[in-house]
Each structure stands twice: as structure tokens, then as C-alpha cells.
mmCIF file of C-alpha atoms and ligand atoms in Angstrom:
data_model
loop_
_atom_site.group_PDB
_atom_site.id
_atom_site.type_symbol
_atom_site.label_atom_id
_atom_site.label_comp_id
_atom_site.label_asym_id
_atom_site.label_seq_id
_atom_site.Cartn_x
_atom_site.Cartn_y
_atom_site.Cartn_z
ATOM 1 C CA MET A 1 23.295 19.271 9.972
ATOM 2 C CA LYS A 2 20.659 19.347 8.333
ATOM 3 C CA LYS A 3 18.192 21.896 8.244
ATOM 4 C CA VAL A 4 15.085 19.915 10.386
ATOM 5 C CA GLY A 5 11.503 22.113 10.713
ATOM 6 C CA PHE A 6 9.635 21.884 13.315
ATOM 7 C CA ILE A 7 5.883 22.223 12.830
ATOM 8 C CA TYR A 8 3.647 23.066 16.227
ATOM 9 C CA ASP A 9 0.315 25.020 16.290
ATOM 10 C CA ASP A 10 -1.058 26.085 19.676
ATOM 11 C CA ILE A 11 -4.778 25.821 17.942
ATOM 12 C CA PHE A 12 -4.356 21.783 18.305
ATOM 13 C CA LEU A 13 -4.725 22.274 21.828
ATOM 14 C CA LEU A 14 -8.060 23.578 21.003
ATOM 15 C CA HIS A 15 -9.285 19.620 20.017
ATOM 16 C CA GLU A 16 -10.464 18.745 23.849
ATOM 17 C CA MET A 17 -10.938 15.366 24.881
ATOM 18 C CA PRO A 18 -13.415 13.967 27.486
ATOM 19 C CA PRO A 19 -11.293 13.828 31.078
ATOM 20 C CA GLY A 20 -9.273 10.346 31.163
ATOM 21 C CA HIS A 21 -8.548 10.412 26.976
ATOM 22 C CA PRO A 22 -5.592 8.923 25.854
ATOM 23 C CA GLU A 23 -4.906 11.404 23.237
ATOM 24 C CA SER A 24 -4.794 14.112 25.394
ATOM 25 C CA LYS A 25 -3.627 17.877 24.856
ATOM 26 C CA GLU A 26 -1.171 17.087 27.209
ATOM 27 C CA ARG A 27 0.668 15.013 24.307
ATOM 28 C CA LEU A 28 1.622 18.003 22.301
ATOM 29 C CA ILE A 29 2.079 19.853 26.104
ATOM 30 C CA ALA A 30 4.229 17.532 27.143
ATOM 31 C CA ILE A 31 6.895 16.582 23.843
ATOM 32 C CA ILE A 32 7.199 20.507 23.767
ATOM 33 C CA SER A 33 7.930 21.547 27.052
ATOM 34 C CA ALA A 34 10.882 18.144 26.722
ATOM 35 C CA LEU A 35 12.368 19.660 23.487
ATOM 36 C CA ARG A 36 12.521 23.261 24.761
ATOM 37 C CA GLN A 37 14.544 22.066 27.848
ATOM 38 C CA THR A 38 17.086 20.373 25.257
ATOM 39 C CA ASP A 39 20.131 22.500 22.602
ATOM 40 C CA LEU A 40 18.197 20.995 20.038
ATOM 41 C CA TRP A 41 15.647 23.170 19.935
ATOM 42 C CA PRO A 42 17.474 26.527 19.011
ATOM 43 C CA LYS A 43 18.537 24.291 15.980
ATOM 44 C CA LEU A 44 15.658 24.048 14.925
ATOM 45 C CA LEU A 45 13.176 26.331 12.228
ATOM 46 C CA HIS A 46 10.312 26.500 14.008
ATOM 47 C CA LEU A 47 7.723 27.008 11.586
ATOM 48 C CA THR A 48 3.173 27.579 12.355
ATOM 49 C CA ALA A 49 0.896 24.978 10.247
ATOM 50 C CA LYS A 50 -1.087 26.340 7.523
ATOM 51 C CA ARG A 51 -4.879 25.702 7.240
ATOM 52 C CA ALA A 52 -5.582 22.709 4.652
ATOM 53 C CA GLU A 53 -8.058 23.957 2.061
ATOM 54 C CA LYS A 54 -11.000 22.049 1.294
ATOM 55 C CA LYS A 55 -9.459 21.023 -2.139
ATOM 56 C CA ASP A 56 -6.454 19.485 -0.738
ATOM 57 C CA ILE A 57 -8.431 17.587 2.028
ATOM 58 C CA LEU A 58 -10.560 15.942 -0.587
ATOM 59 C CA ALA A 59 -8.107 14.771 -2.738
ATOM 60 C CA VAL A 60 -8.275 12.211 0.216
ATOM 61 C CA HIS A 61 -11.491 12.679 2.358
ATOM 62 C CA THR A 62 -15.250 12.196 0.350
ATOM 63 C CA SER A 63 -17.271 15.591 -0.183
ATOM 64 C CA SER A 64 -19.682 13.864 1.667
ATOM 65 C CA TYR A 65 -17.552 13.084 4.926
ATOM 66 C CA TYR A 66 -16.019 16.748 4.864
ATOM 67 C CA ASP A 67 -19.796 18.303 5.148
ATOM 68 C CA LYS A 68 -20.951 15.742 7.584
ATOM 69 C CA VAL A 69 -17.914 16.094 10.307
ATOM 70 C CA ILE A 70 -17.192 20.278 9.835
ATOM 71 C CA LYS A 71 -20.729 20.531 11.396
ATOM 72 C CA PHE A 72 -20.195 17.649 13.903
ATOM 73 C CA THR A 73 -19.343 17.596 17.344
ATOM 74 C CA GLY A 74 -19.163 14.418 20.308
ATOM 75 C CA TYR A 75 -17.825 11.080 19.969
ATOM 76 C CA TYR A 76 -18.247 10.074 16.122
ATOM 77 C CA ASP A 77 -17.518 5.944 16.834
ATOM 78 C CA ALA A 78 -16.345 4.125 20.513
ATOM 79 C CA ASP A 79 -12.986 6.593 20.922
ATOM 80 C CA THR A 80 -13.107 9.266 18.251
ATOM 81 C CA PHE A 81 -14.395 13.166 19.754
ATOM 82 C CA ILE A 82 -14.491 15.647 18.294
ATOM 83 C CA SER A 83 -15.443 18.968 20.617
ATOM 84 C CA ALA A 84 -16.094 22.123 18.918
ATOM 85 C CA GLY A 85 -11.950 23.466 18.187
ATOM 86 C CA SER A 86 -11.389 19.492 16.758
ATOM 87 C CA VAL A 87 -12.227 20.035 13.024
ATOM 88 C CA GLU A 88 -10.527 23.031 13.084
ATOM 89 C CA ALA A 89 -7.107 21.924 14.443
ATOM 90 C CA ALA A 90 -8.159 18.947 12.349
ATOM 91 C CA HIS A 91 -7.533 21.010 9.017
ATOM 92 C CA TYR A 92 -4.394 22.749 10.374
ATOM 93 C CA ALA A 93 -2.913 19.034 11.638
ATOM 94 C CA ALA A 94 -2.883 18.324 7.359
ATOM 95 C CA GLY A 95 -1.887 21.721 7.195
ATOM 96 C CA ALA A 96 1.716 21.114 8.969
ATOM 97 C CA VAL A 97 2.062 19.099 6.475
ATOM 98 C CA LEU A 98 1.312 21.139 3.671
ATOM 99 C CA GLU A 99 3.643 23.206 5.133
ATOM 100 C CA ALA A 100 6.513 20.706 5.204
ATOM 101 C CA VAL A 101 6.089 20.227 2.123
ATOM 102 C CA ASP A 102 5.860 23.223 0.603
ATOM 103 C CA LYS A 103 9.349 24.486 2.242
ATOM 104 C CA CYS A 104 10.815 21.108 1.347
ATOM 105 C CA MET A 105 9.853 21.680 -2.275
ATOM 106 C CA THR A 106 11.588 25.342 -2.121
ATOM 107 C CA GLY A 107 14.756 23.897 0.113
ATOM 108 C CA ASP A 108 14.414 25.446 3.569
ATOM 109 C CA LEU A 109 13.784 22.288 4.997
ATOM 110 C CA HIS A 110 15.615 18.471 4.014
ATOM 111 C CA ARG A 111 13.489 16.565 7.136
ATOM 112 C CA ALA A 112 10.472 18.045 9.361
ATOM 113 C CA PHE A 113 8.820 16.508 12.089
ATOM 114 C CA CYS A 114 4.990 17.756 12.125
ATOM 115 C CA ALA A 115 3.710 18.005 16.285
ATOM 116 C CA VAL A 116 0.196 17.881 15.420
ATOM 117 C CA ARG A 117 -3.052 16.424 17.079
ATOM 118 C CA PRO A 118 -5.739 15.199 16.165
ATOM 119 C CA PRO A 119 -3.592 12.134 14.664
ATOM 120 C CA GLY A 120 -4.592 10.986 10.907
ATOM 121 C CA HIS A 121 -3.743 7.641 9.880
ATOM 122 C CA HIS A 122 -6.834 5.810 10.938
ATOM 123 C CA ALA A 123 -9.051 7.996 8.928
ATOM 124 C CA GLU A 124 -11.154 6.878 6.188
ATOM 125 C CA ALA A 125 -11.696 8.658 3.227
ATOM 126 C CA ASN A 126 -14.883 8.494 4.527
ATOM 127 C CA ARG A 127 -15.179 8.560 8.051
ATOM 128 C CA ALA A 128 -13.709 10.007 10.992
ATOM 129 C CA MET A 129 -11.854 6.621 13.319
ATOM 130 C CA GLY A 130 -9.571 5.910 16.064
ATOM 131 C CA PHE A 131 -8.816 9.325 17.578
ATOM 132 C CA CYS A 132 -8.361 10.906 13.623
ATOM 133 C CA ILE A 133 -10.496 12.655 11.851
ATOM 134 C CA PHE A 134 -8.666 13.788 8.803
ATOM 135 C CA ASN A 135 -5.646 11.712 6.908
ATOM 136 C CA ASN A 136 -3.252 14.184 7.195
ATOM 137 C CA VAL A 137 -0.286 12.047 6.304
ATOM 138 C CA ALA A 138 -1.995 11.182 3.295
ATOM 139 C CA ILE A 139 -3.729 14.330 1.831
ATOM 140 C CA GLY A 140 0.313 15.314 2.651
ATOM 141 C CA ALA A 141 0.714 12.778 0.223
ATOM 142 C CA ARG A 142 -1.657 14.170 -2.558
ATOM 143 C CA TYR A 143 -0.013 17.270 -2.134
ATOM 144 C CA ALA A 144 2.962 16.463 -2.574
ATOM 145 C CA GLN A 145 2.059 14.731 -6.319
ATOM 146 C CA ARG A 146 0.192 18.375 -7.364
ATOM 147 C CA LEU A 147 3.407 19.935 -5.941
ATOM 148 C CA GLY A 148 5.728 17.564 -8.415
ATOM 149 C CA PHE A 149 6.654 14.775 -5.466
ATOM 150 C CA LYS A 150 5.876 11.972 -8.672
ATOM 151 C CA LYS A 151 5.916 9.504 -5.841
ATOM 152 C CA VAL A 152 5.859 9.474 -2.751
ATOM 153 C CA PHE A 153 6.891 6.085 0.083
ATOM 154 C CA ILE A 154 4.850 6.857 3.402
ATOM 155 C CA ILE A 155 6.654 4.922 6.447
ATOM 156 C CA ASP A 156 4.080 4.184 9.541
ATOM 157 C CA PHE A 157 5.243 2.963 12.471
ATOM 158 C CA ASP A 158 2.943 3.568 15.405
ATOM 159 C CA VAL A 159 2.037 0.307 16.743
ATOM 160 C CA HIS A 160 -1.565 0.450 14.656
ATOM 161 C CA HIS A 161 -1.942 -0.574 11.811
ATOM 162 C CA GLY A 162 -2.976 3.480 9.263
ATOM 163 C CA ASN A 163 -5.701 1.053 7.851
ATOM 164 C CA GLY A 164 -6.985 4.852 6.145
ATOM 165 C CA THR A 165 -3.731 5.647 4.691
ATOM 166 C CA GLN A 166 -3.396 1.827 3.149
ATOM 167 C CA HIS A 167 -7.307 1.969 1.853
ATOM 168 C CA VAL A 168 -6.979 5.191 0.232
ATOM 169 C CA PHE A 169 -3.529 4.254 -1.928
ATOM 170 C CA GLU A 170 -4.120 0.564 -2.326
ATOM 171 C CA GLU A 171 -5.117 0.988 -6.054
ATOM 172 C CA ASP A 172 -2.271 3.585 -6.663
ATOM 173 C CA ASP A 173 1.602 2.983 -7.701
ATOM 174 C CA THR A 174 2.868 6.058 -7.384
ATOM 175 C CA VAL A 175 2.696 6.286 -3.059
ATOM 176 C CA PHE A 176 4.006 3.427 -1.349
ATOM 177 C CA TYR A 177 2.626 2.765 1.665
ATOM 178 C CA PHE A 178 5.124 0.691 4.411
ATOM 179 C CA SER A 179 3.670 -0.792 7.796
ATOM 180 C CA THR A 180 5.058 -2.706 10.938
ATOM 181 C CA HIS A 181 2.201 -2.715 13.830
ATOM 182 C CA GLN A 182 1.194 -4.649 16.073
ATOM 183 C CA TYR A 183 -1.147 -7.707 14.978
ATOM 184 C CA PRO A 184 -3.740 -8.991 15.617
ATOM 185 C CA HIS A 185 -4.873 -5.616 17.613
ATOM 186 C CA TYR A 186 -7.069 -2.624 16.678
ATOM 187 C CA PRO A 187 -7.607 -2.049 14.157
ATOM 188 C CA GLY A 188 -7.964 -5.698 12.319
ATOM 189 C CA THR A 189 -6.231 -5.100 9.215
ATOM 190 C CA GLY A 190 -2.642 -5.041 8.077
ATOM 191 C CA ALA A 191 -2.424 -8.793 7.601
ATOM 192 C CA ASP A 192 1.014 -9.593 5.536
ATOM 193 C CA ARG A 193 -1.155 -11.124 2.494
ATOM 194 C CA GLU A 194 -2.720 -7.400 2.089
ATOM 195 C CA ARG A 195 -0.201 -5.801 -0.777
ATOM 196 C CA GLY A 196 -2.404 -3.935 -2.607
ATOM 197 C CA ARG A 197 -4.575 -4.338 -4.969
ATOM 198 C CA GLY A 198 -5.061 -3.762 -9.226
ATOM 199 C CA LYS A 199 -2.239 -1.243 -10.696
ATOM 200 C CA GLY A 200 -1.096 -1.188 -7.094
ATOM 201 C CA THR A 201 -0.436 -4.424 -6.444
ATOM 202 C CA GLY A 202 3.270 -5.042 -4.314
ATOM 203 C CA PHE A 203 2.885 -1.408 -3.530
ATOM 204 C CA THR A 204 1.598 -2.034 -0.047
ATOM 205 C CA TYR A 205 4.298 -3.836 2.476
ATOM 206 C CA ASN A 206 2.401 -5.096 6.180
ATOM 207 C CA ILE A 207 5.058 -6.326 8.471
ATOM 208 C CA PRO A 208 2.456 -7.791 11.253
ATOM 209 C CA MET A 209 4.505 -7.808 14.781
ATOM 210 C CA PRO A 210 3.163 -10.165 17.493
ATOM 211 C CA TYR A 211 2.597 -8.990 21.174
ATOM 212 C CA GLY A 212 5.877 -8.775 22.355
ATOM 213 C CA SER A 213 7.388 -8.329 19.479
ATOM 214 C CA GLY A 214 10.753 -5.745 20.436
ATOM 215 C CA ASP A 215 14.061 -4.118 19.240
ATOM 216 C CA LYS A 216 15.780 -7.380 17.239
ATOM 217 C CA ASP A 217 11.800 -7.817 15.123
ATOM 218 C CA TYR A 218 12.090 -3.910 14.192
ATOM 219 C CA PHE A 219 15.909 -4.548 13.684
ATOM 220 C CA ALA A 220 15.522 -6.682 10.719
ATOM 221 C CA ALA A 221 11.747 -4.908 9.216
ATOM 222 C CA PHE A 222 13.126 -1.493 9.000
ATOM 223 C CA HIS A 223 17.143 -2.350 8.261
ATOM 224 C CA ASP A 224 16.536 -5.683 6.373
ATOM 225 C CA PHE A 225 13.264 -4.895 4.196
ATOM 226 C CA LEU A 226 13.234 -1.099 4.541
ATOM 227 C CA PRO A 227 15.611 -0.192 2.152
ATOM 228 C CA VAL A 228 15.483 -2.195 -0.207
ATOM 229 C CA LEU A 229 12.177 -1.475 -0.750
ATOM 230 C CA VAL A 230 12.313 2.054 -1.188
ATOM 231 C CA ARG A 231 16.143 1.671 -3.200
ATOM 232 C CA ASP A 232 13.149 -0.262 -5.300
ATOM 233 C CA PHE A 233 10.706 2.120 -5.475
ATOM 234 C CA SER A 234 12.150 5.364 -6.041
ATOM 235 C CA PRO A 235 10.610 7.702 -4.089
ATOM 236 C CA ASP A 236 10.861 11.220 -4.689
ATOM 237 C CA ILE A 237 9.736 12.545 -0.684
ATOM 238 C CA ILE A 238 9.313 10.281 2.164
ATOM 239 C CA LEU A 239 6.649 10.461 4.915
ATOM 240 C CA VAL A 240 6.115 9.233 8.407
ATOM 241 C CA SER A 241 3.573 8.269 10.057
ATOM 242 C CA ALA A 242 5.440 8.666 13.675
ATOM 243 C CA GLY A 243 3.585 6.842 16.550
ATOM 244 C CA TYR A 244 4.936 6.407 19.818
ATOM 245 C CA ASP A 245 2.889 3.584 20.558
ATOM 246 C CA LEU A 246 5.465 0.481 20.144
ATOM 247 C CA HIS A 247 7.228 2.135 22.882
ATOM 248 C CA ALA A 248 7.587 -0.796 25.656
ATOM 249 C CA LYS A 249 6.000 1.989 28.223
ATOM 250 C CA ASP A 250 3.145 2.916 25.994
ATOM 251 C CA PRO A 251 0.003 1.594 27.470
ATOM 252 C CA LEU A 252 -2.248 1.164 24.443
ATOM 253 C CA ALA A 253 -0.198 -1.653 22.479
ATOM 254 C CA GLY A 254 2.021 -4.975 23.632
ATOM 255 C CA ILE A 255 4.857 -4.136 21.831
ATOM 256 C CA ARG A 256 8.306 -3.794 24.184
ATOM 257 C CA VAL A 257 10.855 -1.992 21.743
ATOM 258 C CA THR A 258 13.296 0.532 23.501
ATOM 259 C CA ASN A 259 14.920 3.852 23.306
ATOM 260 C CA GLU A 260 17.876 2.783 21.478
ATOM 261 C CA GLY A 261 15.185 0.429 19.570
ATOM 262 C CA ILE A 262 13.091 3.844 18.533
ATOM 263 C CA ARG A 263 16.920 5.710 17.618
ATOM 264 C CA SER A 264 17.956 2.547 15.165
ATOM 265 C CA ILE A 265 14.112 2.770 13.624
ATOM 266 C CA VAL A 266 14.436 6.624 12.200
ATOM 267 C CA LYS A 267 18.302 6.367 11.218
ATOM 268 C CA SER A 268 17.675 3.774 9.275
ATOM 269 C CA ILE A 269 14.385 5.488 7.910
ATOM 270 C CA VAL A 270 16.161 8.467 7.717
ATOM 271 C CA LEU A 271 19.789 6.941 5.861
ATOM 272 C CA CYS A 272 16.348 5.001 2.800
ATOM 273 C CA ARG A 273 17.882 7.693 -0.191
ATOM 274 C CA SER A 274 19.618 10.777 2.674
ATOM 275 C CA GLY A 275 18.988 13.038 0.096
ATOM 276 C CA ILE A 276 14.972 13.221 -0.338
ATOM 277 C CA PRO A 277 12.913 15.735 2.151
ATOM 278 C CA HIS A 278 11.882 13.426 5.110
ATOM 279 C CA ILE A 279 8.885 14.568 6.456
ATOM 280 C CA PHE A 280 7.364 13.363 9.447
ATOM 281 C CA CYS A 281 4.248 13.327 11.474
ATOM 282 C CA LEU A 282 3.173 12.667 14.673
ATOM 283 C CA GLU A 283 0.819 9.952 15.215
ATOM 284 C CA GLY A 284 0.064 7.777 18.656
ATOM 285 C CA GLY A 285 2.600 7.656 21.764
ATOM 286 C CA TYR A 286 0.304 8.186 24.999
ATOM 287 C CA ASN A 287 2.921 7.788 27.816
ATOM 288 C CA LEU A 288 4.252 11.172 28.043
ATOM 289 C CA ALA A 289 7.369 10.504 29.281
ATOM 290 C CA SER A 290 8.251 8.224 26.439
ATOM 291 C CA LEU A 291 6.258 10.129 23.845
ATOM 292 C CA SER A 292 8.669 13.272 24.490
ATOM 293 C CA GLU A 293 11.448 10.892 25.137
ATOM 294 C CA SER A 294 11.206 8.868 21.521
ATOM 295 C CA VAL A 295 10.121 12.261 20.045
ATOM 296 C CA ILE A 296 13.560 14.157 20.774
ATOM 297 C CA LEU A 297 15.205 11.149 20.246
ATOM 298 C CA THR A 298 13.744 11.018 16.705
ATOM 299 C CA ILE A 299 14.743 14.938 16.031
ATOM 300 C CA GLU A 300 18.222 14.354 17.148
ATOM 301 C CA GLU A 301 19.379 11.329 14.035
ATOM 302 C CA LEU A 302 16.248 14.651 11.604
ATOM 303 C CA LEU A 303 19.611 17.071 12.632
ATOM 304 C CA TYR A 304 22.874 14.255 12.786
ATOM 305 C CA ARG A 305 22.447 11.634 10.841
ATOM 306 C CA GLU A 306 23.837 12.270 7.697
HETATM 307 ZN ZN1 LIG B 1 -1.600 4.131 17.281
#
């Protein structure tokens, strides 16, 4: 059995949404409640998040954005709401990934799941976007590099393209960004011709999925394409933007992946260079029942897949 960390903090519940907003604190409450009822819960190493320092965040975001957002409340854009507790929660959401990186560096963990909100992958260097304030996985990637994990492979299976993460690293040949996502769909980026720029050319890989794609399409992406890309890049650590809104029951998109499809995706990911750390970080997923089931089967794979 692998040493698997579960990083969660009640501070994530202080990111309060207006009534009816899909990215609600009920998402994390549902995950924790469902996971506690399984025999997986006592097998996990439970950790709280640390607070990301300003310098960690500025490795990805601009200082003008940081200075603006820490004072901001209200709607930042049409769907990104910032409440009184949101920016503090966002420091800890990024910090959860940093905590996982720390523990992987010392060998206390092999794998980790960060159950965080706000999510991160739409956040651009200079702005909040798409429910995201700080780009948790991108901040984690830069921090991992600072600690000595030189090459980082990011896998993003959220149903939406991680525009923020792609843009942060698209000219970088030390961080690979791989994404599957519904296309065309929000946020509009993620065409297969987007393969990176400058010396980062070839280190971005998008697999756009048409409306209605399902398990077979994802099997091809994660079993035929991903392992070869990871092997050729030879990363020191793998970070995963784990968005469960690709589930057939999710209300925000039109992809038809089942529970078994999600298990197959996670299995393929953890078997990619299984000897290096794998850190999963929650992004989307808005049907509370399928979100909880998806996280549980992810944790099963993290614990038991050798
Ligand atoms: Zn999403």
C-alpha cells in the first residue's frame, strides 16, 4: 500500500458563494462526509494545508494582480465570486499543494490528494477567472522546482481547459502541460494546435473532446497517448488537476465519462512513472454524488494501485 496523504482544511469552507453558485462549500462537505464512511479514511495520512507565502504565489502571478485581489470582494468576473474569506482560503488551497510537495520531498508521502477550493486552473497570471483565484497546481509546480523536482508533468482532466496553467508554462520546456477537455467549450482555449511556444514548443499537449465523448475516447487519451508523453519527458514529479466535471452526471458540461472511466484515467496516471510522487489537486466537479464517488475511487487507486 502506498503512503497517501489527504490534505484538507476547514478554512476552504470560508470561501462563501452566493446562493445557487455551483462551486459551493457543499462540494467539500460532501466529499469529506462520503470518504469518512469508507475504510479508506483511516488508511490516509491526514494533513492540514499550510499557507502559501506571497513569494510562492508571485512565482506564478503578477504582483499587481496579487495586490488587487487581496483587497477585492464581490464578483471579479461573471462567475468568479470573492467573499470576505476567499483570498485567505485561496492562500491555503495553494498551500495544500505545497504541503504535499514538502512531504513528497522528504519521502513521508508517495502520493497525495489535495481536497481544496477555490479551484485553480483557470486563474491566469494577472487575473482570477472561472471560479479560480490562485492557480494552485501552477504554484505547486514552481515550488516543486524550487525544492529540486526539476521537471514537472501536469495532467489536467477537468472537463474545462486549464487556460491559466497552459499560459503560465507554454514557453517553458521544464513543465509539461497535458489536458483533456470538452471542446469547444468554456474557456475557449485548448485546441490541439496549441502545443506551446518558443522553447516550450512541444511541451503542451491538448486533446480536445467533442460534446458527448465518453470512456472509450478517454481510454485512448490516457492509455495510448499519455504514457508515451510522460516516458519521453521523464518528469521528477506529476501534478494532476483533478476536475470531476467530466462525469456523465455533471451539470456543467456534456462529457459522458462513467465511474469506471474515471477509475481507468486515474489508474493510467498513477502507473505513469509510478516511482515518482503523484499529487492530485481538486478542480471542478459539481454533482455532489458523482463528485464524492469519483474522489473515493481516485483514493482507492492512489492507495492500492502499485
Ligand atoms: Zn471544470
